[in-house]
Every structure is written in C-alpha cells, then in structure tokens.
PDB file of C-alpha atoms in Angstrom:
ATOM      1  CA  UNK A 209       3.994  28.429  25.067  1.00 40.00           C
ATOM      2  CA  UNK A 210       0.306  27.947  24.978  1.00 47.00           C
ATOM      3  CA  UNK A 211      -1.596  29.680  27.780  1.00 48.00           C
ATOM      4  CA  UNK A 212      -4.566  28.403  29.751  1.00 59.00           C
ATOM      5  CA  UNK A 213      -7.834  30.344  30.327  1.00 47.00           C
ATOM      6  CA  UNK A 214      -8.574  28.280  33.515  1.00 47.00           C
ATOM      7  CA  UNK A 215      -7.410  29.607  36.902  1.00 49.00           C
ATOM      8  CA  UNK A 216      -5.036  26.633  37.193  1.00 58.00           C
ATOM      9  CA  UNK A 217      -3.941  24.860  33.971  1.00 81.00           C
ATOM     10  CA  UNK A 218      -4.387  21.199  34.256  1.00 85.00           C
ATOM     11  CA  UNK A 219      -0.475  20.595  33.496  1.00 92.00           C
ATOM     12  CA  UNK A 220       0.395  23.053  36.219  1.00 92.00           C
ATOM     13  CA  UNK A 221      -1.951  21.294  38.721  1.00 92.00           C
ATOM     14  CA  UNK A 222      -0.599  17.884  37.854  1.00 93.00           C
ATOM     15  CA  UNK A 223       2.956  19.123  38.310  1.00 95.00           C
ATOM     16  CA  UNK A 224       2.245  20.825  41.668  1.00 95.00           C
ATOM     17  CA  UNK A 225       0.576  17.422  42.875  1.00 95.00           C
ATOM     18  CA  UNK A 226       3.677  15.446  41.777  1.00 96.00           C
ATOM     19  CA  UNK A 227       6.120  17.844  43.391  1.00 96.00           C
ATOM     20  CA  UNK A 228       4.130  17.576  46.658  1.00 96.00           C
ATOM     21  CA  UNK A 229       4.171  13.687  46.478  1.00 95.00           C
ATOM     22  CA  UNK A 230       7.898  13.609  45.697  1.00 96.00           C
ATOM     23  CA  UNK A 231       8.605  15.818  48.662  1.00 95.00           C
ATOM     24  CA  UNK A 232       6.567  13.835  51.002  1.00 95.00           C
ATOM     25  CA  UNK A 233       8.151  10.406  49.860  1.00 94.00           C
ATOM     26  CA  UNK A 234      11.623  11.775  50.015  1.00 94.00           C
ATOM     27  CA  UNK A 235      11.378  13.299  53.393  1.00 93.00           C
ATOM     28  CA  UNK A 236       9.130  10.934  55.360  1.00 89.00           C
ATOM     29  CA  UNK A 237       9.882   7.309  54.540  1.00 88.00           C
ATOM     30  CA  UNK A 238      12.306   4.744  55.911  1.00 89.00           C
ATOM     31  CA  UNK A 239      14.651   5.210  53.026  1.00 88.00           C
ATOM     32  CA  UNK A 240      14.861   8.927  53.613  1.00 89.00           C
ATOM     33  CA  UNK A 241      15.394   8.429  57.427  1.00 89.00           C
ATOM     34  CA  UNK A 242      18.188   5.987  56.798  1.00 90.00           C
ATOM     35  CA  UNK A 243      19.582   7.764  53.679  1.00 89.00           C
ATOM     36  CA  UNK A 244      19.304   4.359  52.004  1.00 91.00           C
ATOM     37  CA  UNK A 245      18.378   5.398  48.512  1.00 96.00           C
ATOM     38  CA  UNK A 246      19.589   2.790  45.873  1.00 97.00           C
ATOM     39  CA  UNK A 247      22.361   3.586  43.458  1.00 98.00           C
ATOM     40  CA  UNK A 248      21.123   3.974  39.921  1.00 98.00           C
ATOM     41  CA  UNK A 249      22.944   3.386  36.665  1.00 98.00           C
ATOM     42  CA  UNK A 250      21.482   5.129  33.579  1.00 98.00           C
ATOM     43  CA  UNK A 251      21.949   3.159  30.258  1.00 98.00           C
ATOM     44  CA  UNK A 252      22.283   5.160  27.116  1.00 98.00           C
ATOM     45  CA  UNK A 253      23.031   3.001  24.157  1.00 98.00           C
ATOM     46  CA  UNK A 254      23.148   4.962  20.850  1.00 97.00           C
ATOM     47  CA  UNK A 255      24.269   4.474  17.237  1.00 95.00           C
ATOM     48  CA  UNK A 256      23.258   7.929  16.209  1.00 94.00           C
ATOM     49  CA  UNK A 257      26.044  10.627  16.952  1.00 93.00           C
ATOM     50  CA  UNK A 258      23.797  13.373  15.733  1.00 94.00           C
ATOM     51  CA  UNK A 259      21.602  12.808  18.808  1.00 95.00           C
ATOM     52  CA  UNK A 260      24.510  12.435  21.324  1.00 95.00           C
ATOM     53  CA  UNK A 261      24.571  16.241  22.170  1.00 95.00           C
ATOM     54  CA  UNK A 262      20.981  16.289  22.864  1.00 96.00           C
ATOM     55  CA  UNK A 263      21.158  13.125  25.024  1.00 97.00           C
ATOM     56  CA  UNK A 264      24.039  14.375  27.009  1.00 96.00           C
ATOM     57  CA  UNK A 265      22.201  17.573  27.776  1.00 96.00           C
ATOM     58  CA  UNK A 266      19.212  15.608  29.071  1.00 97.00           C
ATOM     59  CA  UNK A 267      21.513  13.420  31.385  1.00 97.00           C
ATOM     60  CA  UNK A 268      23.215  16.491  32.713  1.00 96.00           C
ATOM     61  CA  UNK A 269      19.768  17.881  33.835  1.00 95.00           C
ATOM     62  CA  UNK A 270      18.913  14.810  35.864  1.00 97.00           C
ATOM     63  CA  UNK A 271      19.221  15.263  39.660  1.00 96.00           C
ATOM     64  CA  UNK A 272      19.648  12.103  41.812  1.00 97.00           C
ATOM     65  CA  UNK A 273      22.230  11.653  44.656  1.00 94.00           C
ATOM     66  CA  UNK A 274      23.604   8.316  43.606  1.00 95.00           C
ATOM     67  CA  UNK A 275      23.805   8.245  39.807  1.00 98.00           C
ATOM     68  CA  UNK A 276      26.082   6.667  37.310  1.00 98.00           C
ATOM     69  CA  UNK A 277      25.772   7.034  33.594  1.00 98.00           C
ATOM     70  CA  UNK A 278      26.935   4.295  31.217  1.00 98.00           C
ATOM     71  CA  UNK A 279      27.118   5.446  27.517  1.00 98.00           C
ATOM     72  CA  UNK A 280      27.222   2.537  25.015  1.00 98.00           C
ATOM     73  CA  UNK A 281      28.574   3.698  21.613  1.00 97.00           C
ATOM     74  CA  UNK A 282      26.956   1.136  19.399  1.00 97.00           C
ATOM     75  CA  UNK A 283      29.144   0.899  16.338  1.00 97.00           C
ATOM     76  CA  UNK A 284      30.121   4.580  16.440  1.00 96.00           C
ATOM     77  CA  UNK A 285      33.123   6.460  17.703  1.00 93.00           C
ATOM     78  CA  UNK A 286      33.014   9.557  19.665  1.00 92.00           C
ATOM     79  CA  UNK A 287      36.017  11.322  21.176  1.00 90.00           C
ATOM     80  CA  UNK A 288      35.982  10.820  24.890  1.00 87.00           C
ATOM     81  CA  UNK A 289      36.267  14.527  25.525  1.00 90.00           C
ATOM     82  CA  UNK A 290      32.770  15.022  24.034  1.00 90.00           C
ATOM     83  CA  UNK A 291      31.290  13.627  27.253  1.00 94.00           C
ATOM     84  CA  UNK A 292      33.610  15.608  29.615  1.00 94.00           C
ATOM     85  CA  UNK A 293      31.047  18.212  30.342  1.00 93.00           C
ATOM     86  CA  UNK A 294      28.733  15.504  31.606  1.00 96.00           C
ATOM     87  CA  UNK A 295      31.449  14.281  34.047  1.00 96.00           C
ATOM     88  CA  UNK A 296      31.015  17.441  36.059  1.00 94.00           C
ATOM     89  CA  UNK A 297      27.426  16.266  36.799  1.00 95.00           C
ATOM     90  CA  UNK A 298      27.737  12.475  37.191  1.00 97.00           C
ATOM     91  CA  UNK A 299      30.023   9.529  37.164  1.00 97.00           C
ATOM     92  CA  UNK A 300      30.360   8.568  33.464  1.00 97.00           C
ATOM     93  CA  UNK A 301      31.562   5.474  31.689  1.00 97.00           C
ATOM     94  CA  UNK A 302      31.765   5.144  27.995  1.00 97.00           C
ATOM     95  CA  UNK A 303      31.673   1.684  26.414  1.00 97.00           C
ATOM     96  CA  UNK A 304      32.482   0.810  22.856  1.00 97.00           C
ATOM     97  CA  UNK A 305      29.966  -1.759  21.603  1.00 98.00           C
ATOM     98  CA  UNK A 306      30.198  -3.815  18.208  1.00 98.00           C
ATOM     99  CA  UNK A 307      27.773  -2.372  15.749  1.00 96.00           C
ATOM    100  CA  UNK A 308      26.908  -5.910  14.512  1.00 97.00           C
ATOM    101  CA  UNK A 309      25.240  -6.694  17.895  1.00 97.00           C
ATOM    102  CA  UNK A 310      21.443  -6.196  18.184  1.00 97.00           C
ATOM    103  CA  UNK A 311      20.051  -3.357  20.355  1.00 96.00           C
ATOM    104  CA  UNK A 312      19.295  -5.921  23.064  1.00 97.00           C
ATOM    105  CA  UNK A 313      22.796  -7.416  23.111  1.00 97.00           C
ATOM    106  CA  UNK A 314      24.239  -3.850  23.149  1.00 98.00           C
ATOM    107  CA  UNK A 315      22.049  -3.078  26.298  1.00 98.00           C
ATOM    108  CA  UNK A 316      23.381  -6.156  27.899  1.00 98.00           C
ATOM    109  CA  UNK A 317      27.000  -5.113  27.240  1.00 98.00           C
ATOM    110  CA  UNK A 318      26.212  -1.732  28.706  1.00 98.00           C
ATOM    111  CA  UNK A 319      24.634  -3.333  31.749  1.00 98.00           C
ATOM    112  CA  UNK A 320      27.750  -5.373  32.350  1.00 98.00           C
ATOM    113  CA  UNK A 321      29.578  -2.114  32.935  1.00 98.00           C
ATOM    114  CA  UNK A 322      27.055  -0.739  35.356  1.00 98.00           C
ATOM    115  CA  UNK A 323      27.515  -0.564  39.035  1.00 97.00           C
ATOM    116  CA  UNK A 324      24.131   0.652  40.215  1.00 98.00           C
ATOM    117  CA  UNK A 325      21.746  -1.504  42.183  1.00 98.00           C
ATOM    118  CA  UNK A 326      19.268  -0.422  39.744  1.00 98.00           C
ATOM    119  CA  UNK A 327      19.503   0.343  35.990  1.00 98.00           C
ATOM    120  CA  UNK A 328      17.209   2.421  33.937  1.00 98.00           C
ATOM    121  CA  UNK A 329      17.200   2.845  30.160  1.00 98.00           C
ATOM    122  CA  UNK A 330      16.987   6.205  28.365  1.00 98.00           C
ATOM    123  CA  UNK A 331      16.613   6.994  24.701  1.00 97.00           C
ATOM    124  CA  UNK A 332      18.880   9.364  22.767  1.00 96.00           C
ATOM    125  CA  UNK A 333      16.138  11.475  21.428  1.00 95.00           C
ATOM    126  CA  UNK A 334      13.492  11.893  24.210  1.00 97.00           C
ATOM    127  CA  UNK A 335      13.204  14.662  26.801  1.00 98.00           C
ATOM    128  CA  UNK A 336      13.697  13.923  30.534  1.00 98.00           C
ATOM    129  CA  UNK A 337      12.922  16.253  33.406  1.00 97.00           C
ATOM    130  CA  UNK A 338      15.370  16.756  36.217  1.00 97.00           C
ATOM    131  CA  UNK A 339      13.360  14.560  38.736  1.00 98.00           C
ATOM    132  CA  UNK A 340      12.825  11.715  36.172  1.00 98.00           C
ATOM    133  CA  UNK A 341      15.065   9.130  38.099  1.00 98.00           C
ATOM    134  CA  UNK A 342      13.626  10.032  41.417  1.00 98.00           C
ATOM    135  CA  UNK A 343      10.051   9.414  40.125  1.00 98.00           C
ATOM    136  CA  UNK A 344      10.924   5.834  38.981  1.00 98.00           C
ATOM    137  CA  UNK A 345      12.939   5.031  42.282  1.00 98.00           C
ATOM    138  CA  UNK A 346      10.059   6.335  44.373  1.00 97.00           C
ATOM    139  CA  UNK A 347       7.530   4.334  42.196  1.00 98.00           C
ATOM    140  CA  UNK A 348       9.569   1.077  42.716  1.00 98.00           C
ATOM    141  CA  UNK A 349       9.591   1.810  46.448  1.00 96.00           C
ATOM    142  CA  UNK A 350       5.940   2.288  46.898  1.00 96.00           C
ATOM    143  CA  UNK A 351       4.680  -0.315  44.400  1.00 97.00           C
ATOM    144  CA  UNK A 352       7.016  -3.222  45.166  1.00 97.00           C
ATOM    145  CA  UNK A 353       7.137  -3.909  41.476  1.00 98.00           C
ATOM    146  CA  UNK A 354      10.160  -5.515  39.888  1.00 98.00           C
ATOM    147  CA  UNK A 355       9.925  -3.324  36.758  1.00 98.00           C
ATOM    148  CA  UNK A 356       8.671   0.243  36.737  1.00 98.00           C
ATOM    149  CA  UNK A 357       8.320   2.856  34.097  1.00 98.00           C
ATOM    150  CA  UNK A 358       6.233   5.986  33.159  1.00 98.00           C
ATOM    151  CA  UNK A 359       2.999   6.488  31.377  1.00 97.00           C
ATOM    152  CA  UNK A 360       3.431   7.300  27.633  1.00 96.00           C
ATOM    153  CA  UNK A 361       1.347  10.510  27.999  1.00 95.00           C
ATOM    154  CA  UNK A 362       3.291  13.209  26.136  1.00 96.00           C
ATOM    155  CA  UNK A 363       4.509  12.672  22.488  1.00 96.00           C
ATOM    156  CA  UNK A 364       6.194  15.135  20.341  1.00 97.00           C
ATOM    157  CA  UNK A 365       5.559  14.423  16.699  1.00 96.00           C
ATOM    158  CA  UNK A 366       8.290  16.438  14.812  1.00 94.00           C
ATOM    159  CA  UNK A 367       6.767  16.094  11.334  1.00 93.00           C
ATOM    160  CA  UNK A 368       3.609  17.915  12.659  1.00 94.00           C
ATOM    161  CA  UNK A 369       5.503  20.108  15.119  1.00 95.00           C
ATOM    162  CA  UNK A 370       2.923  19.379  17.754  1.00 95.00           C
ATOM    163  CA  UNK A 371       3.007  17.789  21.148  1.00 95.00           C
ATOM    164  CA  UNK A 372       0.089  15.368  21.851  1.00 95.00           C
ATOM    165  CA  UNK A 373      -1.236  14.642  25.318  1.00 94.00           C
ATOM    166  CA  UNK A 374      -2.637  11.191  25.111  1.00 93.00           C
ATOM    167  CA  UNK A 375      -3.404   9.754  28.380  1.00 92.00           C
ATOM    168  CA  UNK A 376      -4.545   6.340  27.064  1.00 91.00           C
ATOM    169  CA  UNK A 377      -2.985   4.186  29.762  1.00 90.00           C
ATOM    170  CA  UNK A 378      -3.919   4.995  33.323  1.00 92.00           C
ATOM    171  CA  UNK A 379      -1.139   6.073  35.536  1.00 95.00           C
ATOM    172  CA  UNK A 380      -0.270   4.661  39.023  1.00 97.00           C
ATOM    173  CA  UNK A 381      -1.300   1.278  38.071  1.00 97.00           C
ATOM    174  CA  UNK A 382       0.071  -2.248  37.729  1.00 98.00           C
ATOM    175  CA  UNK A 383       0.238  -2.929  34.086  1.00 94.00           C
ATOM    176  CA  UNK A 384       1.771  -4.741  31.035  1.00 93.00           C
ATOM    177  CA  UNK A 385       2.814  -1.507  29.433  1.00 95.00           C
ATOM    178  CA  UNK A 386       5.156   1.305  30.282  1.00 97.00           C
ATOM    179  CA  UNK A 387       7.109   3.762  28.030  1.00 97.00           C
ATOM    180  CA  UNK A 388      10.240   1.969  26.727  1.00 95.00           C
ATOM    181  CA  UNK A 389      12.523   4.953  27.230  1.00 97.00           C
ATOM    182  CA  UNK A 390      11.746   4.856  31.064  1.00 98.00           C
ATOM    183  CA  UNK A 391      12.234   1.287  32.228  1.00 98.00           C
ATOM    184  CA  UNK A 392      13.902   0.815  35.623  1.00 98.00           C
ATOM    185  CA  UNK A 393      14.715  -2.533  37.139  1.00 98.00           C
ATOM    186  CA  UNK A 394      17.294  -3.971  39.570  1.00 98.00           C
ATOM    187  CA  UNK A 395      20.281  -5.629  38.118  1.00 98.00           C
ATOM    188  CA  UNK A 396      19.431  -8.671  40.194  1.00 97.00           C
ATOM    189  CA  UNK A 397      15.781  -8.834  38.846  1.00 98.00           C
ATOM    190  CA  UNK A 398      17.175  -8.214  35.280  1.00 98.00           C
ATOM    191  CA  UNK A 399      19.530 -11.131  35.720  1.00 97.00           C
ATOM    192  CA  UNK A 400      16.738 -13.259  36.959  1.00 96.00           C
ATOM    193  CA  UNK A 401      14.568 -12.408  33.999  1.00 96.00           C
ATOM    194  CA  UNK A 402      17.358 -13.528  31.655  1.00 96.00           C
ATOM    195  CA  UNK A 403      18.726 -10.060  30.809  1.00 97.00           C
ATOM    196  CA  UNK A 404      17.939  -8.024  27.921  1.00 97.00           C
ATOM    197  CA  UNK A 405      16.610 -10.083  25.036  1.00 95.00           C
ATOM    198  CA  UNK A 406      18.970 -10.292  21.960  1.00 95.00           C
ATOM    199  CA  UNK A 407      16.537  -8.661  19.588  1.00 92.00           C
ATOM    200  CA  UNK A 408      16.807  -5.617  17.288  1.00 89.00           C
ATOM    201  CA  UNK A 409      13.389  -4.269  18.081  1.00 87.00           C
ATOM    202  CA  UNK A 410      10.889  -4.411  20.887  1.00 90.00           C
ATOM    203  CA  UNK A 411      13.496  -4.894  23.420  1.00 96.00           C
ATOM    204  CA  UNK A 412      11.276  -3.227  26.078  1.00 95.00           C
ATOM    205  CA  UNK A 413       8.281  -5.422  25.312  1.00 95.00           C
ATOM    206  CA  UNK A 414      10.492  -8.559  25.525  1.00 96.00           C
ATOM    207  CA  UNK A 415      11.795  -7.769  28.964  1.00 97.00           C
ATOM    208  CA  UNK A 416       8.191  -6.750  30.225  1.00 97.00           C
ATOM    209  CA  UNK A 417       7.029 -10.158  29.010  1.00 96.00           C
ATOM    210  CA  UNK A 418       9.992 -11.992  30.625  1.00 97.00           C
ATOM    211  CA  UNK A 419       9.343 -10.248  34.001  1.00 97.00           C
ATOM    212  CA  UNK A 420       5.448 -11.138  33.834  1.00 96.00           C
ATOM    213  CA  UNK A 421       6.200 -14.769  32.831  1.00 95.00           C
ATOM    214  CA  UNK A 422       8.404 -15.133  36.035  1.00 95.00           C
ATOM    215  CA  UNK A 423       5.527 -13.842  38.028  1.00 96.00           C
ATOM    216  CA  UNK A 424       6.931 -10.280  38.561  1.00 97.00           C
ATOM    217  CA  UNK A 425       5.038  -7.057  38.820  1.00 98.00           C
ATOM    218  CA  UNK A 426       5.151  -4.136  36.256  1.00 98.00           C
ATOM    219  CA  UNK A 427       4.086  -0.768  37.504  1.00 98.00           C
ATOM    220  CA  UNK A 428       3.306   2.387  35.559  1.00 98.00           C
ATOM    221  CA  UNK A 429       3.740   5.628  37.294  1.00 98.00           C
ATOM    222  CA  UNK A 430       2.762   9.178  35.944  1.00 97.00           C
ATOM    223  CA  UNK A 431       4.100  10.467  32.811  1.00 97.00           C
ATOM    224  CA  UNK A 432       5.311  13.854  33.897  1.00 96.00           C
ATOM    225  CA  UNK A 433       8.991  14.384  33.325  1.00 97.00           C
ATOM    226  CA  UNK A 434       9.076  12.390  30.015  1.00 98.00           C
ATOM    227  CA  UNK A 435       8.464  13.339  26.398  1.00 98.00           C
ATOM    228  CA  UNK A 436       8.528  10.635  23.895  1.00 97.00           C
ATOM    229  CA  UNK A 437       9.911  12.115  20.576  1.00 96.00           C
ATOM    230  CA  UNK A 438       8.806  10.971  17.020  1.00 93.00           C
ATOM    231  CA  UNK A 439      11.534  12.728  15.060  1.00 80.00           C
ATOM    232  CA  UNK A 440      10.697  11.267  11.520  1.00 67.00           C
ATOM    233  CA  UNK A 441      13.995   9.065  11.431  1.00 53.00           C
ATOM    234  CA  UNK A 442      14.273   5.379  12.123  1.00 50.00           C
ATOM    235  CA  UNK A 443      12.513   4.008  15.206  1.00 45.00           C
ATOM    236  CA  UNK A 444      12.320   0.695  16.878  1.00 50.00           C
ATOM    237  CA  UNK A 445       8.619   1.187  17.538  1.00 52.00           C
ATOM    238  CA  UNK A 446       6.244  -0.673  15.148  1.00 53.00           C
ATOM    239  CA  UNK A 447       3.644   2.046  14.743  1.00 65.00           C
ATOM    240  CA  UNK A 448       3.627   5.169  12.622  1.00 74.00           C
ATOM    241  CA  UNK A 449       3.392   8.743  13.679  1.00 78.00           C
ATOM    242  CA  UNK A 450      -0.293   8.991  12.971  1.00 80.00           C
ATOM    243  CA  UNK A 451      -1.087   6.568  15.766  1.00 80.00           C
ATOM    244  CA  UNK A 452       0.223   9.050  18.225  1.00 83.00           C
ATOM    245  CA  UNK A 453      -2.057  11.799  17.046  1.00 87.00           C
ATOM    246  CA  UNK A 454      -5.299   9.682  17.815  1.00 82.00           C
ATOM    247  CA  UNK A 455      -7.187   9.561  21.075  1.00 82.00           C
ATOM    248  CA  UNK A 456      -5.404  12.824  22.163  1.00 89.00           C
ATOM    249  CA  UNK A 457      -6.872  14.917  25.128  1.00 88.00           C
ATOM    250  CA  UNK A 458      -4.911  18.028  24.080  1.00 90.00           C
ATOM    251  CA  UNK A 459      -2.444  19.181  21.506  1.00 92.00           C
ATOM    252  CA  UNK A 460       0.124  21.848  21.897  1.00 91.00           C
ATOM    253  CA  UNK A 461       1.859  23.589  18.982  1.00 93.00           C
ATOM    254  CA  UNK A 462       5.588  22.738  18.852  1.00 95.00           C
ATOM    255  CA  UNK A 463       7.337  21.048  21.864  1.00 96.00           C
ATOM    256  CA  UNK A 464       5.379  21.395  25.149  1.00 95.00           C
ATOM    257  CA  UNK A 465       7.204  23.895  27.253  1.00 94.00           C
ATOM    258  CA  UNK A 466       7.065  23.307  30.867  1.00 95.00           C
ATOM    259  CA  UNK A 467       9.546  22.961  33.750  1.00 94.00           C
ATOM    260  CA  UNK A 468       8.267  19.365  34.607  1.00 94.00           C
ATOM    261  CA  UNK A 469      10.004  18.294  31.213  1.00 95.00           C
ATOM    262  CA  UNK A 470      12.932  20.576  31.272  1.00 92.00           C
ATOM    263  CA  UNK A 471      11.569  22.334  28.266  1.00 94.00           C
ATOM    264  CA  UNK A 472      10.579  25.692  29.626  1.00 85.00           C
TER     265      UNK A 472
END
C-alpha cells in the first residue's frame, strides 16, 4: 500500500466525504423515512468460468437491503453448488444462456429473470466496494436520471501491475458516458428504451445512446467503490491498455488497496 506524505491523503479525504454524503441521504430523505428503497437486481453475465470465483466474491461483499443477483451463464456450465456460498448473502438465480447469443441478447435473457425494480450490470473481472449499489441508487434518487453509472476513475492495468487514477470525466454531472460495468436503470425505462441492444460489443454505449435519443437523462456519480480491470485477456472495450495510462493524475503500484474498493 502506498503511503501519503500529506496530513490527509486525497483518497482518504474523498472516501470520508462520500461516506458522510451516503449517511445523510440514507438517513434524512423521504425514501429513508418511508423505508421505500427500490429493489435492485444485479446482472452478472459471464462466459469465463475462470473469473466466476472473483465475481462471486465481489457480489458477496455488496450491501443493500433489497438485492437480488441474477447470474447468466453464457455458454458455460457451472455446478449450482458453486454459488451456494453467495446465497447466504443474497437471493440468487442462475440462468443458462445459449453461447451463440450476443452479449446484449444474453443480458436481455438475464433481465427477463430479474424481479428488481432497478437492474444494474456488473462485470466479472472488476472490483466493487460494499456500498457500490447504494451509490447508484442514491445517485438515481437525487439526479432524477433514467440511467446512472460511476465515473471511470480507477483502472488496474494488470500487464503493468499498476492502478491509474484517471479522473478525465467529471463526477456528479449529467453526461453521455459512464463506466459500463456500473450501469443502473429501472426495468421500465430499459423496456422503454428497447432493452439491451443485440450486439456483441459496446452494449453499454448502445443503451446510453438509446436513452439519450428518447430524451432521457444519463448521470455520472463519483468513481469510488469501482475499479475497472484490464487483465490482458479479451475485452469488449475498443481501446488498448496504453490508453488508460495517459492523462493520469496518480499511479499506484499494484492494485490500489483501500476499503472504499474492498481491496484493503
């Protein structure tokens, strides 16, 4: 873990600020008074069994009172008992999905098995802090946006074994870009936008464009609690690793270690 010579490290300062905001919003809003927090279904669609253990560990860490997990096994088979440990934390459904379907089509199948008022997409190789879903639900509440997601601030580039802090896109703003592994939208708004597009790549971009074309709002909240991983394998992103090592404000050797990301 890198240390900071300043009295308060910027990451610690930002984490403290976000914690205070979460507490205020969760304790002093109409939703809190009425205990009216929406139900959320987390969608994990994967064709990489080698990443499943990691993904299940991330999902087990997430805290939210009304959470369901839908795991879409995209052309792969995994014994059901492999997810039994996750069932002690959340309601879990596994769905077998034809491997010939595109990623967008696979997400649509997973969504059809979701019961939550809201659905949020997670990727099988990224890191998610325990308050990740809370951050998205709260951002949707105070922004009024149809689609919300996090800023793509923290990127772990495995080939270089470095985490880049790259705050290129301002947080807490209406936008046309959010991190694809953090999208949250209501099932109703998703249906109104035509659902997930039947494409193999750029599924996130396609949904954002559809929401914007229909006059909807897209909101980007802060990037704490999410680390995007470039692991050197296949990605649906269209840019290479070097792109994420430009315009960096800070670099940390190895995977950034901090409680905000669940990596400390």
